[in-house]
Structure formats: structure tokens, C-alpha cells
C-alpha positions as a printed Julia matrix, in Angstrom:
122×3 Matrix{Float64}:
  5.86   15.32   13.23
  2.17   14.9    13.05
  1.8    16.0    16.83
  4.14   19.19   15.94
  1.57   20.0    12.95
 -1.66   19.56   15.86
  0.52   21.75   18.61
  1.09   24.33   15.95
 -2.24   25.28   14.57
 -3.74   24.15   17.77
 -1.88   27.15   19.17
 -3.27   29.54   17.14
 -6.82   28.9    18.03
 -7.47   26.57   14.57
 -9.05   23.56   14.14
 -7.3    20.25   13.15
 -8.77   17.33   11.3
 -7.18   14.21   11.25
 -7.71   11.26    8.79
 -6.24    7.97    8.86
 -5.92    4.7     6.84
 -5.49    1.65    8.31
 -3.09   -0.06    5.64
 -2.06   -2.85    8.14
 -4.05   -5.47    6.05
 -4.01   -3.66    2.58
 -0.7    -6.44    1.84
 -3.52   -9.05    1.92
 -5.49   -7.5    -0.85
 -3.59   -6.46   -3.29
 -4.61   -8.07   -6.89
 -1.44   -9.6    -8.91
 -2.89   -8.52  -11.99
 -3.72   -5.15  -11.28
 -0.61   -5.07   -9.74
  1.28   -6.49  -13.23
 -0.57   -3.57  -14.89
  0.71   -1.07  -13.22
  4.17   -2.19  -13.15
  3.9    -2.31  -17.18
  2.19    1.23  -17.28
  5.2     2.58  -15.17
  7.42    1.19  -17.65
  9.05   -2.02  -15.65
 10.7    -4.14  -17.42
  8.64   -6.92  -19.69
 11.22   -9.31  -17.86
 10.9    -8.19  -14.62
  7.05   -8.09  -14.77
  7.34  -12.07  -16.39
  9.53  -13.28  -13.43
  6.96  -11.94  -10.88
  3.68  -13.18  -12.79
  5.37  -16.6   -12.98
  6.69  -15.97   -9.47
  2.91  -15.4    -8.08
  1.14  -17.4   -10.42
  2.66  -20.55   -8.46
  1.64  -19.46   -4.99
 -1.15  -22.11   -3.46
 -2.45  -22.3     0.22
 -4.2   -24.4     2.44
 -5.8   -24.8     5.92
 -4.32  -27.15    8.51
 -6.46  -27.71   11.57
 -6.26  -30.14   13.63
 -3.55  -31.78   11.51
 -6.12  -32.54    8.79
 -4.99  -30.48    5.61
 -7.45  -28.44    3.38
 -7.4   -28.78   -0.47
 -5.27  -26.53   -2.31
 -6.26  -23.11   -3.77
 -4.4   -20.62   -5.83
 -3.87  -17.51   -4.45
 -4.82  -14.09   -6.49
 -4.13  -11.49   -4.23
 -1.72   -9.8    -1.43
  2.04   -9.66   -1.38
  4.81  -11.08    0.35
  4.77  -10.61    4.12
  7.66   -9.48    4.76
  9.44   -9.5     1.25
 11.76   -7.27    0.71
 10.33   -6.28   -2.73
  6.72   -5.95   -0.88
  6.91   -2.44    0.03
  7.8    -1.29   -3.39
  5.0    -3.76   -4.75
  2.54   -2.38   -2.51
  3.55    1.15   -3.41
  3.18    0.74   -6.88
 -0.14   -0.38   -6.14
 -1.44    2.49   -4.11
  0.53    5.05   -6.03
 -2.66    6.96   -7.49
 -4.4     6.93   -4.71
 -1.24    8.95   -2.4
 -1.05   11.17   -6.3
 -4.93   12.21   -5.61
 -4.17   12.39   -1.97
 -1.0    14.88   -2.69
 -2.84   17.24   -5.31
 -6.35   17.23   -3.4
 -4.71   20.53   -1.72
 -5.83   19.27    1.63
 -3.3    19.65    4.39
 -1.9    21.66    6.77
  0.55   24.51    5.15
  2.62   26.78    7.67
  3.47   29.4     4.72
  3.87   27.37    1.22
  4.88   24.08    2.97
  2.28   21.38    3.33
  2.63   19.22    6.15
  0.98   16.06    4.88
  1.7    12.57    6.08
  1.62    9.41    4.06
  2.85    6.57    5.69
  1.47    3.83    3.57
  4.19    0.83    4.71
  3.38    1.69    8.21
């Protein structure tokens, strides 16, 4: 789609800007509470929101090299690698940032469509 959007204005003798995000480490970063906020602010469900800060609030890593094990620390940030509730975790997250994104008017528009492309999950 995005290369249809280039071809097409491209065609017509107009200049195309792209910008990109690289998201592909954004899982890492993501801060529980912040995240627990939002969820509440959107209106999730008090138990919902309880089962994941318990859920997270229990997650600990370490460092193994050379078979010697770190100590223990608790981790504050990112979601599930592959979870299946990550994506919609990391989407709440990010939400107003893609709102800003969608009402900054910027875009390409072929008549009153915009083509924009958000592909935050990659």
C-alpha cells in the first residue's frame, strides 16, 4: 500500500516524505504503571487491571553467564514477548500518540481519503 501511495503522487510530479518508527523494541519499554493508568482511564475493568498488576508485579530476571547466575531484580517495564494480550497492551500504551498522529492532518489524501499508515505491532 505504502509503495502504491509513493507511485501515485510520484506520478504526478509531487514530492513524498516518508517517516518511520522503529517500534521493534518499544515492547521492552513500556512502563506497567503507566500502562495500569491507561487501562483504568479507558475504563477496563478494576478486576482486570488487578489481575495484570499482580500478574507483572511478580515478574523478576536475572543474568546467567557462564553458568554463574546474577541476583534477582524486579522488572518495571516491557510486555510479554509474544503474549497474546501484548499487542493490545502495547496499543493501549501508544494509543495517544497514533490519536495525535491521526488528527495532525499530515498524510497523503487522493480526494478526502488519507492514506496514512500505522503499523505499530509491526
Amino acid at each position: 500500500m505504502v509503495q502504491n501511495v509513493i507511485d501515485y503522487f510520484v506520478s504526478r510530479c509531487s514530492f513524498v516524505y516518508v517517516a518511520t518508527i522503529d517500534a521493534s523494541k518499544a515492547f521492552d519499554h513500556v512502563d506497567h504503571n503507566v500502562l495500569f493508568h491507561k487501562l483504568i482511564k479507558r475504563g477496563a475493568p478494576c478486576c482486570f487491571v488487578s489481575i495484570l498488576c499482580n500478574w507483572y508485579s511478580k515478574l523478576f530476571s536475572c543474568v546467567r553467564w557462564n553458568g554463574v547466575l546474577s541476583s534477582f531484580s524486579n522488572v518495571k517495564c516491557g510486555v510479554h514477548q509474544g503474549g497474546i494480550l501484548s499487542p493490545f497492551l502495547f496499543n493501549v500504551y501508544v494509543d495517544k500518540l497514533i490519536e495525535s498522529l491521526s488528527i495532525s492532518g499530515f498524510g497523503c489524501y487522493i480526494g478526502d481519503s488519507c492514506f496514512c499508515v500505522y503499523n505499530v505491532c509491526g
